[in-house]
mmCIF file of C-alpha atoms in Angstrom:
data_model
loop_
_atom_site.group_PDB
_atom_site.id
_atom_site.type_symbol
_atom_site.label_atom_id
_atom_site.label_comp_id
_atom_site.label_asym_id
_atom_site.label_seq_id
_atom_site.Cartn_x
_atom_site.Cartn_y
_atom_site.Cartn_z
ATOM 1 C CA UNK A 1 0.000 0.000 0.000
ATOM 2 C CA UNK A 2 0.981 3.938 -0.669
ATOM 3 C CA UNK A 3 0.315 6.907 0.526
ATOM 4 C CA UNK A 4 -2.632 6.516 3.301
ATOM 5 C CA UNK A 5 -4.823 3.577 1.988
ATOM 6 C CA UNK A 6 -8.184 3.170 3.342
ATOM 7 C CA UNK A 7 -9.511 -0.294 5.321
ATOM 8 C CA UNK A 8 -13.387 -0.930 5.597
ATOM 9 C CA UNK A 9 -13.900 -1.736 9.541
ATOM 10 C CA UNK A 10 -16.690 -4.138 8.580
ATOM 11 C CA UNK A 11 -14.847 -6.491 5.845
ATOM 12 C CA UNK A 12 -11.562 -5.953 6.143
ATOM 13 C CA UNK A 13 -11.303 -4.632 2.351
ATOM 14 C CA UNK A 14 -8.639 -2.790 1.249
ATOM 15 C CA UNK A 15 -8.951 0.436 -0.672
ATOM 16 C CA UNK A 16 -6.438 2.354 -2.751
ATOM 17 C CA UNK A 17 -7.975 5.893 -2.622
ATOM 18 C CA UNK A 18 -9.370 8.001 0.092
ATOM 19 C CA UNK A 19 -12.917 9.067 -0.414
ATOM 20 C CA UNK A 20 -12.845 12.388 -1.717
ATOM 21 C CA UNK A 21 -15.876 14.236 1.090
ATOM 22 C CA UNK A 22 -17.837 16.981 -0.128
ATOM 23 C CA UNK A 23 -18.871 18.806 2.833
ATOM 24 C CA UNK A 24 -18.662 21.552 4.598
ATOM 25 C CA UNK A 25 -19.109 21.387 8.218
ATOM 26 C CA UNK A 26 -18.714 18.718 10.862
ATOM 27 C CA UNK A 27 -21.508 16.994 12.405
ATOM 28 C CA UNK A 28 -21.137 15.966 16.274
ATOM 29 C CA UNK A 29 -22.872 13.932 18.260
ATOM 30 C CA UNK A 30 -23.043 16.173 21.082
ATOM 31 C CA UNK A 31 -22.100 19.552 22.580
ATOM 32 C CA UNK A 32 -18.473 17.965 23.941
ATOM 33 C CA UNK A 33 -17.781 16.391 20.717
ATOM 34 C CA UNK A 34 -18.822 20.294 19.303
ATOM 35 C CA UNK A 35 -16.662 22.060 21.721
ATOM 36 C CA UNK A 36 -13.294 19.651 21.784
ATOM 37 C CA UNK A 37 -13.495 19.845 17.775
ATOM 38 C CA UNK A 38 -13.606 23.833 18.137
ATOM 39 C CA UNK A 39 -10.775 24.131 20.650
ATOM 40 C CA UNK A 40 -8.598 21.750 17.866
ATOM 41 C CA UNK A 41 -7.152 24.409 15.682
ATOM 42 C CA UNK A 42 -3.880 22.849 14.117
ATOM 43 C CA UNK A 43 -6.505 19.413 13.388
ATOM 44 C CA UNK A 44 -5.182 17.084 15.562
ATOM 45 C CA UNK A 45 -8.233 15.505 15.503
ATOM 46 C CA UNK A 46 -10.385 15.528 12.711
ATOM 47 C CA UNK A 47 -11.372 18.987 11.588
ATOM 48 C CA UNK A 48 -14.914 20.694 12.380
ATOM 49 C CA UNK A 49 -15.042 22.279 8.612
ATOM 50 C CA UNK A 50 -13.455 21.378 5.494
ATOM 51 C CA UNK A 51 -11.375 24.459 5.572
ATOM 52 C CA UNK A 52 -9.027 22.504 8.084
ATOM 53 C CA UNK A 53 -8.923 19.507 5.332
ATOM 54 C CA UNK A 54 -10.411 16.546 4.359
ATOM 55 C CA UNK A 55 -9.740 12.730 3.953
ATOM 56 C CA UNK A 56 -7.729 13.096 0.344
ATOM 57 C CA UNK A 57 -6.268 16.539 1.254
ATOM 58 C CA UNK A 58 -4.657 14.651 4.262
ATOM 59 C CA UNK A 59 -3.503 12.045 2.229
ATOM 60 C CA UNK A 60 -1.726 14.009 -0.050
ATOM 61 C CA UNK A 61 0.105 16.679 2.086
ATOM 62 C CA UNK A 62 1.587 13.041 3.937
ATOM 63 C CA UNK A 63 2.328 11.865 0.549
ATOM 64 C CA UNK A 64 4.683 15.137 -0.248
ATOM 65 C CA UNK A 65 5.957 15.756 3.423
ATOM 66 C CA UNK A 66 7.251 11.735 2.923
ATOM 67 C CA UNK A 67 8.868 12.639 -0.255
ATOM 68 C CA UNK A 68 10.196 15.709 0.329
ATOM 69 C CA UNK A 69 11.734 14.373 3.988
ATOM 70 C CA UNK A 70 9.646 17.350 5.834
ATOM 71 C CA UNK A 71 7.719 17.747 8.980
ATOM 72 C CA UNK A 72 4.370 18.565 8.003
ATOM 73 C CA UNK A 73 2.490 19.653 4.377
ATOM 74 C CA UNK A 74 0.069 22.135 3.800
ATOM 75 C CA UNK A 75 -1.957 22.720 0.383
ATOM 76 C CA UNK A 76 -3.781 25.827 -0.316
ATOM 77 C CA UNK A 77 -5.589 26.873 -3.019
ATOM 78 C CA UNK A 78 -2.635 27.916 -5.684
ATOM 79 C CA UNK A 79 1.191 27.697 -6.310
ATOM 80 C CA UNK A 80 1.024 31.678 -6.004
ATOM 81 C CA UNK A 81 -0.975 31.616 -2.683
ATOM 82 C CA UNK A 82 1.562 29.261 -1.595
ATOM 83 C CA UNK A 83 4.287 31.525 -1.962
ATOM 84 C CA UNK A 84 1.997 34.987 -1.125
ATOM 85 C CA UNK A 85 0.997 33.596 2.031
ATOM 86 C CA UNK A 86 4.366 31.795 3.440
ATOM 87 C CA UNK A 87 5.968 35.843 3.021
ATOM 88 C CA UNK A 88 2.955 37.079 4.463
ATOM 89 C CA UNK A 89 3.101 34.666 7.203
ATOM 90 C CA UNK A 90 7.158 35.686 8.597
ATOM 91 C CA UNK A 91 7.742 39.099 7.241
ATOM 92 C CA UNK A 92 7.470 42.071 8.896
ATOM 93 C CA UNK A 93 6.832 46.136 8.086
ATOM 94 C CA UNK A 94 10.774 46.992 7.906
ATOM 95 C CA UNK A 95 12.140 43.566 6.766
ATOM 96 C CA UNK A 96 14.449 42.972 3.921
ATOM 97 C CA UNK A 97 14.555 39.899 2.248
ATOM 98 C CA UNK A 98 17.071 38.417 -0.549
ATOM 99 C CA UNK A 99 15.539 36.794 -3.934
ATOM 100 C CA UNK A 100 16.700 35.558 -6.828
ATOM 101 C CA UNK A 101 16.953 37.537 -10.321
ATOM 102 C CA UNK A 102 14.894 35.786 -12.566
ATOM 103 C CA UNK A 103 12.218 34.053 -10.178
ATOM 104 C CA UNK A 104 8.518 34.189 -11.284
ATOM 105 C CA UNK A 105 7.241 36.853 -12.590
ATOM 106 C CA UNK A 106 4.114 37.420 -10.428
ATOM 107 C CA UNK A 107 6.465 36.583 -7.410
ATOM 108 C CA UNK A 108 8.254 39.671 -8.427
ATOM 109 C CA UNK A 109 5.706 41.545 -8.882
ATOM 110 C CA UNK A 110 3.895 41.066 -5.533
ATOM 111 C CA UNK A 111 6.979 41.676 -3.871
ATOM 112 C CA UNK A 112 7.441 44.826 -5.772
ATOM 113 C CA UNK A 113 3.749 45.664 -5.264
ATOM 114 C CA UNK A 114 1.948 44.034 -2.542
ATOM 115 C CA UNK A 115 5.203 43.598 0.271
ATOM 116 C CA UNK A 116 6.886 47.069 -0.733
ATOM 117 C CA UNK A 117 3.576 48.917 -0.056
ATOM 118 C CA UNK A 118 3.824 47.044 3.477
ATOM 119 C CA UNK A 119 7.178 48.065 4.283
ATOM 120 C CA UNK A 120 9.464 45.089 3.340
ATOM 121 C CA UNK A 121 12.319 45.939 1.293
ATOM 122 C CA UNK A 122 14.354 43.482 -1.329
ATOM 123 C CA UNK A 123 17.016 42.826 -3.152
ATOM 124 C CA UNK A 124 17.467 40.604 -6.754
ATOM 125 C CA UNK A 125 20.520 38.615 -7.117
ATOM 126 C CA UNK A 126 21.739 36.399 -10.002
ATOM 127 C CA UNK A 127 22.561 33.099 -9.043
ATOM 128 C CA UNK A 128 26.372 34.019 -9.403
ATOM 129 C CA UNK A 129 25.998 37.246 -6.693
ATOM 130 C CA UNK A 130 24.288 34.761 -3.731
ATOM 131 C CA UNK A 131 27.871 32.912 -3.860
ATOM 132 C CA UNK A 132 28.472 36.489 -2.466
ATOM 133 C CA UNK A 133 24.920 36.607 -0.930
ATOM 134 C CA UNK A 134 27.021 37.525 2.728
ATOM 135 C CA UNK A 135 27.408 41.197 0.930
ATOM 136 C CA UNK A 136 23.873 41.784 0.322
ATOM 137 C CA UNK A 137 22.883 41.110 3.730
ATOM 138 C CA UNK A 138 21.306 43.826 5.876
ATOM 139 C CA UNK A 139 20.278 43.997 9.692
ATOM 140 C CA UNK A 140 16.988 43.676 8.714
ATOM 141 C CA UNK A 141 17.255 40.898 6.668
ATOM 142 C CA UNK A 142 15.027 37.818 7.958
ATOM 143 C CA UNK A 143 13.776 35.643 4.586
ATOM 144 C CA UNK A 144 15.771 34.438 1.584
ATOM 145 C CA UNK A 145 13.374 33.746 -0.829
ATOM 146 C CA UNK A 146 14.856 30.867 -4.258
ATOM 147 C CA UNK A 147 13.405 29.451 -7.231
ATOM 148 C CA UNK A 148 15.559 27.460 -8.563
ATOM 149 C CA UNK A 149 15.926 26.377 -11.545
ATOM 150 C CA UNK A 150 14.627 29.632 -12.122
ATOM 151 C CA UNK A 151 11.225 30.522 -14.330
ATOM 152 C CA UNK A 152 12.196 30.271 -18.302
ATOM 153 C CA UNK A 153 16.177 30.834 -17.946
ATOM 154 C CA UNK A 154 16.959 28.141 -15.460
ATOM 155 C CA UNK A 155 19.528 29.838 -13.118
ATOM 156 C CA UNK A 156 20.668 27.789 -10.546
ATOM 157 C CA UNK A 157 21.404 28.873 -6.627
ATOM 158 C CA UNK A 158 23.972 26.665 -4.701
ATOM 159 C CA UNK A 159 21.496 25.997 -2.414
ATOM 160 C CA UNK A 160 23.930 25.151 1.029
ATOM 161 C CA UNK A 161 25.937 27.984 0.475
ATOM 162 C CA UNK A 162 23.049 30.417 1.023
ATOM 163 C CA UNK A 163 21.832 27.922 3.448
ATOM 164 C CA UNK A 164 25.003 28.371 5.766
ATOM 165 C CA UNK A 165 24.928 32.037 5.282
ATOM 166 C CA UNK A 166 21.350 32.392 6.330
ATOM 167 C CA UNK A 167 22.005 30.057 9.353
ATOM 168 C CA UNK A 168 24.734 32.197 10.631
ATOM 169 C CA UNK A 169 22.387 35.207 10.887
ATOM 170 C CA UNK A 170 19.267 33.158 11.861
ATOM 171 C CA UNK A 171 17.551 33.778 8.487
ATOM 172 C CA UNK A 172 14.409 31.725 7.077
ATOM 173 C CA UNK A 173 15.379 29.913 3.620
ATOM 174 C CA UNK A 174 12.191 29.566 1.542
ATOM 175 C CA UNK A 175 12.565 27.723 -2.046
ATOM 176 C CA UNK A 176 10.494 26.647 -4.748
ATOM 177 C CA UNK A 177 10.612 23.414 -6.039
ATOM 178 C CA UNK A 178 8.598 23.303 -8.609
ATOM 179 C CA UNK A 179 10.583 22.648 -11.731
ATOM 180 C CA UNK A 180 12.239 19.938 -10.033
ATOM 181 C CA UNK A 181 9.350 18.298 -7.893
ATOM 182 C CA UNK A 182 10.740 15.648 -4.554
ATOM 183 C CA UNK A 183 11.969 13.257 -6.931
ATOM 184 C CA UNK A 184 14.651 15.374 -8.652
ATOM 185 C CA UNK A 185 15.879 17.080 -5.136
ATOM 186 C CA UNK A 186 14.725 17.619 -1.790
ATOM 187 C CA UNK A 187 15.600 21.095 -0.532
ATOM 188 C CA UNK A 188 14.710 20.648 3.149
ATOM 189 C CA UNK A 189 17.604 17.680 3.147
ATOM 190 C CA UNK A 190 20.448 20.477 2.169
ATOM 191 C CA UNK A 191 19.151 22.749 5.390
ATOM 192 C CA UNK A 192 16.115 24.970 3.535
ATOM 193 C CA UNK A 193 13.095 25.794 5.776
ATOM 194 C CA UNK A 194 10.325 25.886 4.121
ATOM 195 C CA UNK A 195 9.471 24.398 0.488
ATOM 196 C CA UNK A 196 6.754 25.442 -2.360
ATOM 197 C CA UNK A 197 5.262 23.753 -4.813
ATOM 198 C CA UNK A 198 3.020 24.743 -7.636
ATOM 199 C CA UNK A 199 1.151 21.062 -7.254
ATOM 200 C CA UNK A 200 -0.863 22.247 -10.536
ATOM 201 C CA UNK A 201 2.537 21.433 -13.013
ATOM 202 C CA UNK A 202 4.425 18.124 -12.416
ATOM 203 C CA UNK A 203 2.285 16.827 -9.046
ATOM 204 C CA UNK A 204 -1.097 16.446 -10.920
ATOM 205 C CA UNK A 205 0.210 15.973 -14.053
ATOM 206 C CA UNK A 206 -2.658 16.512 -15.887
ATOM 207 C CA UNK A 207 -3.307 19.869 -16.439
ATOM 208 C CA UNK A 208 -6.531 19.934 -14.564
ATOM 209 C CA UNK A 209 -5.956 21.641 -11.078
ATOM 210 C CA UNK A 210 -4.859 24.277 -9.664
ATOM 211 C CA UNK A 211 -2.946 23.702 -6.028
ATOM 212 C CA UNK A 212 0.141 24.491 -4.213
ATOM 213 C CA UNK A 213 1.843 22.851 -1.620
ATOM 214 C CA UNK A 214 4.109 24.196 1.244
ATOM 215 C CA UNK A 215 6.587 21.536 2.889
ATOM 216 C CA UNK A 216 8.172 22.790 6.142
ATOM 217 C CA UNK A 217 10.244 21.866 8.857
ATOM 218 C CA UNK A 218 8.982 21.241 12.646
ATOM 219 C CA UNK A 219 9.901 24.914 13.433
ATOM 220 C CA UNK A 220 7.985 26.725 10.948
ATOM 221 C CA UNK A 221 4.586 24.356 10.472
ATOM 222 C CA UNK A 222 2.665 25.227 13.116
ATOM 223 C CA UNK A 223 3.080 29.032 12.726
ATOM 224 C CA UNK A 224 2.679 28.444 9.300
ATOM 225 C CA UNK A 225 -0.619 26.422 9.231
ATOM 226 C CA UNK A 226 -2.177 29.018 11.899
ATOM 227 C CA UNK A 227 -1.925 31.953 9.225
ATOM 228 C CA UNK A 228 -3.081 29.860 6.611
ATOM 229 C CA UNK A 229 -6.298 28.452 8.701
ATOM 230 C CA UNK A 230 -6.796 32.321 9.695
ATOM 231 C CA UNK A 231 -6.500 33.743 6.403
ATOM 232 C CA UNK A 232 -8.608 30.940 4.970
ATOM 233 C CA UNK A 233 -6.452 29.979 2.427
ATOM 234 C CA UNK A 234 -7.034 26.283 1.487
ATOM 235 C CA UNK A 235 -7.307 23.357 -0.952
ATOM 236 C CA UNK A 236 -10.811 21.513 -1.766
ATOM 237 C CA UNK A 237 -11.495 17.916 -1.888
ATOM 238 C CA UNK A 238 -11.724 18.005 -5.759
ATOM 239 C CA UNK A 239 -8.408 19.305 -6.184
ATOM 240 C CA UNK A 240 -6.567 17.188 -4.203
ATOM 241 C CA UNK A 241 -7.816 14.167 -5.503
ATOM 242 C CA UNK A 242 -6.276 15.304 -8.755
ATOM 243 C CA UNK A 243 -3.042 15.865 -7.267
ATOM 244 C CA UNK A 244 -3.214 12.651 -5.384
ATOM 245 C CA UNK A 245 -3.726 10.641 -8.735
ATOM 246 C CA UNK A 246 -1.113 12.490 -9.857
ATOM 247 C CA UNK A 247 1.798 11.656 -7.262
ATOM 248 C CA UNK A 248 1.633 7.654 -8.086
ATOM 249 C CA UNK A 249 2.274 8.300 -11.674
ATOM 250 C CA UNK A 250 4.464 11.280 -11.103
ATOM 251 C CA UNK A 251 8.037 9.009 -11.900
ATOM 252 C CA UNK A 252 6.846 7.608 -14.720
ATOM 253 C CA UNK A 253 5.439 10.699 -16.317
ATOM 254 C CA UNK A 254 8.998 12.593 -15.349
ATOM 255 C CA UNK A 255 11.656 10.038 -16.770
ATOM 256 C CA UNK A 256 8.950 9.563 -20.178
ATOM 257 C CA UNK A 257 8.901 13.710 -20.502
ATOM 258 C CA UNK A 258 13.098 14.023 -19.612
ATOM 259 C CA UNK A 259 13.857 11.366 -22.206
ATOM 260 C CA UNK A 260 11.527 13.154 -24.947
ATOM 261 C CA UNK A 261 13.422 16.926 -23.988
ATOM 262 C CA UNK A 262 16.611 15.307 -24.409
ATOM 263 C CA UNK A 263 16.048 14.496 -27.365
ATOM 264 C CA UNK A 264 14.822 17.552 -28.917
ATOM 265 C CA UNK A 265 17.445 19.644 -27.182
ATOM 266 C CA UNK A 266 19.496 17.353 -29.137
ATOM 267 C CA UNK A 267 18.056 18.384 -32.496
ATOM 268 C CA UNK A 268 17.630 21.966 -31.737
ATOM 269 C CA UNK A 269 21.526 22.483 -30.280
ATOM 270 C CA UNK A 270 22.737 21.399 -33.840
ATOM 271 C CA UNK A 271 20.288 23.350 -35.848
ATOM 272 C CA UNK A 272 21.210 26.206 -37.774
ATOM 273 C CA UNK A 273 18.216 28.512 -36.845
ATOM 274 C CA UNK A 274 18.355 28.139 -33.425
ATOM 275 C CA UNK A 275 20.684 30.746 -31.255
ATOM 276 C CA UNK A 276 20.622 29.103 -27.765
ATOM 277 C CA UNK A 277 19.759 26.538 -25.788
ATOM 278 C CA UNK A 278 18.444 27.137 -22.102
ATOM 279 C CA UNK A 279 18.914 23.591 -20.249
ATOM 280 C CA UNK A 280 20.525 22.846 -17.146
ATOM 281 C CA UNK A 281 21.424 20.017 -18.257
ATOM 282 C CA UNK A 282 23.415 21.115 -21.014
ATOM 283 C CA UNK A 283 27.507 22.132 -20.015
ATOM 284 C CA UNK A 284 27.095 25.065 -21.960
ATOM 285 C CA UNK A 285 24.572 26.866 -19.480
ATOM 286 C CA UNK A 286 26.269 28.662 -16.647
ATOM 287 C CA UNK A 287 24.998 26.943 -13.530
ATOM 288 C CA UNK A 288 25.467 23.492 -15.530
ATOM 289 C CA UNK A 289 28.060 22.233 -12.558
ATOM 290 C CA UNK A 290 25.958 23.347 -9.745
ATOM 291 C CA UNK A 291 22.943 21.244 -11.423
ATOM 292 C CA UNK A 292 24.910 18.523 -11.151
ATOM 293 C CA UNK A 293 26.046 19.393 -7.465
ATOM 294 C CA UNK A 294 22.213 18.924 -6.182
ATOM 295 C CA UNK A 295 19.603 16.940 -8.919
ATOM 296 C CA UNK A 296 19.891 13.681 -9.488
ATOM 297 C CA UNK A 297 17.763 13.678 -13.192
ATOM 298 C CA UNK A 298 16.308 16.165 -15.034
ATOM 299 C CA UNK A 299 12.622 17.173 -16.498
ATOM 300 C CA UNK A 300 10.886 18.007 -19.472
ATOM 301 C CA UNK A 301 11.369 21.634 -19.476
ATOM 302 C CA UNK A 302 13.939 23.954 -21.240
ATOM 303 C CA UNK A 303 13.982 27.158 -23.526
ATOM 304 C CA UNK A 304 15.533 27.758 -26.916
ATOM 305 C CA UNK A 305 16.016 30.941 -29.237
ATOM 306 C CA UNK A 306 15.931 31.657 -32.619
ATOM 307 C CA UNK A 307 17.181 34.759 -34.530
ATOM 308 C CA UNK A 308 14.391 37.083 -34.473
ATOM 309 C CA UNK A 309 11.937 37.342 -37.674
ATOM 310 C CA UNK A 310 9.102 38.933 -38.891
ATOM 311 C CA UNK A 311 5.940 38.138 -36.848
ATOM 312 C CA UNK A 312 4.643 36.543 -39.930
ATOM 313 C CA UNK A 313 7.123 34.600 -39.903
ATOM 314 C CA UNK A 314 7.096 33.339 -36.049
ATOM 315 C CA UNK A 315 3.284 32.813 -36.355
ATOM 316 C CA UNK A 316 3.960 30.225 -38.998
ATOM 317 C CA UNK A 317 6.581 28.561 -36.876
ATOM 318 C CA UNK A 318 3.848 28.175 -34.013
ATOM 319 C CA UNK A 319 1.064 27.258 -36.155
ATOM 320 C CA UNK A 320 3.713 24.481 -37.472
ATOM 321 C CA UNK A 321 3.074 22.928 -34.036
ATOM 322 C CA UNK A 322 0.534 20.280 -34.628
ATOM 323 C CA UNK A 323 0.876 18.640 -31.246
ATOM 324 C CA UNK A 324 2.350 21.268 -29.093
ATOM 325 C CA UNK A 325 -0.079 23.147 -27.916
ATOM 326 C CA UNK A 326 0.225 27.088 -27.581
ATOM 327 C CA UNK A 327 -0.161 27.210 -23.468
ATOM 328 C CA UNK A 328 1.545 28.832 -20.330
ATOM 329 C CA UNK A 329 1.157 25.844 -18.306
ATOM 330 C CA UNK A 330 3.496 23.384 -18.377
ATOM 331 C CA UNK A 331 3.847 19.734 -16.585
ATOM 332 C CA UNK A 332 1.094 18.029 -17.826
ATOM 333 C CA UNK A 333 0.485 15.139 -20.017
ATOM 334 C CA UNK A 334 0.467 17.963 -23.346
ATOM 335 C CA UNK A 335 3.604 18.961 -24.783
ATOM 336 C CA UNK A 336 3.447 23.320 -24.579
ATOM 337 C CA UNK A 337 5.514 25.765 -25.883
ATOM 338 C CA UNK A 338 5.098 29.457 -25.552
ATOM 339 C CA UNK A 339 7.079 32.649 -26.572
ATOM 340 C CA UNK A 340 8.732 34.783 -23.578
ATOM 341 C CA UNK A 341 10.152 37.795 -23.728
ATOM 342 C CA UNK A 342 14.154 38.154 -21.489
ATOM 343 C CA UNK A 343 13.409 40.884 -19.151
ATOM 344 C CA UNK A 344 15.488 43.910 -18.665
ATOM 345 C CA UNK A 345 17.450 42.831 -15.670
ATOM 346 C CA UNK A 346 19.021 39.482 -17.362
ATOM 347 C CA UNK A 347 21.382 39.550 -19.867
ATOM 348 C CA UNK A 348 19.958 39.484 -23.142
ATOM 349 C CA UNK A 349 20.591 39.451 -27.260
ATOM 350 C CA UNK A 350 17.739 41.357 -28.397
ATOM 351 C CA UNK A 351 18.722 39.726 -31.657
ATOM 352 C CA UNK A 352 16.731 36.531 -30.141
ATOM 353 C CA UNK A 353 13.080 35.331 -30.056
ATOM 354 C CA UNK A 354 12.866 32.898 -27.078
ATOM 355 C CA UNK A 355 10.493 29.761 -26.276
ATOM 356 C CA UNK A 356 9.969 27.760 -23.560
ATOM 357 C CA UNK A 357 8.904 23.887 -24.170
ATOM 358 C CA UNK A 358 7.456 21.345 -21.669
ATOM 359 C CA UNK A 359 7.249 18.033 -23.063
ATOM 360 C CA UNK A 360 4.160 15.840 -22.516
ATOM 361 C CA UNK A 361 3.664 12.127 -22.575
ATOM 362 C CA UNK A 362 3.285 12.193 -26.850
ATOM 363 C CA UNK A 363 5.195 9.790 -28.649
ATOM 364 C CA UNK A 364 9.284 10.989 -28.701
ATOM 365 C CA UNK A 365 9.378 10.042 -32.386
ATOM 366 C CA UNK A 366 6.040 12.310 -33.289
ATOM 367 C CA UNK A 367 7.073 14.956 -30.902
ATOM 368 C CA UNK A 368 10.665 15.569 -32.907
ATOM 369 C CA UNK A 369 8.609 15.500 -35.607
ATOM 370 C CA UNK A 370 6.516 18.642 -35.009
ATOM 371 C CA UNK A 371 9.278 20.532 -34.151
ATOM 372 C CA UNK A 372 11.221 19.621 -37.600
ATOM 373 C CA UNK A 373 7.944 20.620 -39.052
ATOM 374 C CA UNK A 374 7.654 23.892 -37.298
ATOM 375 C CA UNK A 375 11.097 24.434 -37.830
ATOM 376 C CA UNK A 376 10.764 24.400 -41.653
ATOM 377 C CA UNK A 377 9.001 27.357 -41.743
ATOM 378 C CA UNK A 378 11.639 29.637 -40.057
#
């Protein structure tokens, strides 16, 4: 049996799912059944209302906290309100926190928006500067905040060098783990705090919910899970049912979508119409030997360039796609590419049009096929 399997107490059956509970509110059998449920706020017990969590959402913040070697899980209701309400929940009107260049866009700009309006102060570093992170730290500094490998460009932080910094000065480590998912590396093992996951890419798989999921250690759950049941932020039965589907098949699904990107970052890296390659994988990306120093595989998600052309001409490319689909998301079972634009604080060639790809679980063969396709028309 996996995860938390479910035994009938009259035949001894097993089950392999929880049973997903629509409901809303607890019913008890009596007023000190009512009143011990009430006074049970970090659900000891079994919660009084479904915002505490049900059967299935149990099942699958066990399933991560096992996988990613944590204390406790907690999902909430995005990958974004994952991350929005874990800096909500430890910074402070006056705090300055330390974040990588080229994290997610939205992260950015709540952190520009949201936290600066509040009074918390940051600073952007490439993945090179936080091997010198000790010189951008301030008094007030109390959060380092990584995504890594980073959205689109895949920069990649040495994760226990910042860790040993941030220990020295009794500073909270917070990383995304996304792109990677528990399989690929778990963060909390190289001395991070507290780790995010946008459950709706690799954990579901499918493309058909939208979750996140915060993995912490024993210091920081309990604080952690008392914001999130104040602020109301949390996951519904549905959801989590996806994602738990998702976890049994999620090794499968990665080394089938890795094998397929390898071999179209093959193709494209000899091509003469492509400029670049984005892969961590690759030794020609800059962070290619700290990759190495932390993930044991890789995924099914990279970026290439092409010189830039007419948009005629890169609306023909795309429309070449017969199986990638034009899409943002990126994880699921459908191979995606979309165009992004390098924003003004990386390094760029504005001579280059750049894609991102996620692989999906298409044939290989048909999949390097599209892209010759689309490629013809460049």
């Amino acid at each position: 049996m996996s995860m938390v399997d479910e035994v009938s107490e009259k035949t001894g059956r097993y089950f392999p799912h929880p049973a997903v509970q629509r409901f809303t509110s607890g019913v008890y059998p009596d007023h000190h059944a009512l009143v011990t449920a009430s006074q049970d706020t970090l659900k000891e017990n079994y919660p009084r209302y479904s915002r505490f969590g049900t059967p299935v959402t149990d099942a699958v913040e066990q399933e991560v906290t096992r996988l990613e070697g944590g204390y406790g899980s907690l999902c909430v209701c995005s990958g974004l309100a994952a991350i929005t309400s874990t800096l909500l929940a430890f910074l402070r009107p006056g705090d300055h926190i330390l974040v990588n260049r080229s994290v997610y866009e939205p992260v950015r700009h709540f952190i520009n928006t949201y936290l600066s309006q509040r009074g918390v102060s940051a600073t952007f570093l490439s993945s090179s500067e936080f091997m010198e992170c000790d010189k951008f730290l301030k008094k007030s500094t109390t959060l380092i905040y990584i995504e890594s490998p980073s959205s689109n460009v895949f920069e990649v932080t040495d994760i226990e060098f910042v860790v040993n910094q941030a220990q020295k000065n009794n500073i909270l480590v917070v990383m995304d783990n996304t792109w990677s998912t528990p399989l690929l590396m778990n963060p909390i093992k190289h001395g991070v705090d507290v780790v995010i996951h946008s459950a709706s890419k690799y954990l579901s798989g499918h493309s058909d919910a939208v979750a996140g999921i915060i993995t912490t250690t024993e210091k920081y759950f309990s604080p952690l899970r008392k914001y999130l049941m104040m602020a109301g932020i949390c996951l519904g039965g549905e959801e989590s049912f996806s994602i738990y589907k998702g976890l049994k098949t999620l090794g499968v699904r990665l080394d089938t979508q890795a094998n397929s990107a390898s071999k179209i970052i093959e193709l494209l890296s000899y091509h003469p119409h492509v400029g670049t390659v984005l892969a961590p994988q690759l030794i020609t990306h800059p962070d290619h030997c700290t990759y190495n120093k932390y993930y044991k595989k890789y995924n099914g998600v990279f970026s290439f360039s092409v010189a830039c052309v007419s948009d005629k001409k890169r609306d023909e490319f795309l429309a070449g796609f017969k199986i990638f689909k034009l899409a943002y998301g990126w994880g699921g079972v459908d191979s995606c590419i979309i165009p992004f634009t390098l924003t003004h604080f990386l390094i760029s060639d504005p001579t280059q049009l750049f894609f991102r790809v996620s692989t999906g679980l298409e044939e290989c063969d048909l999949l390097i096929a599209d892209f010759k396709n689309a490629l013809s028309f460049l």
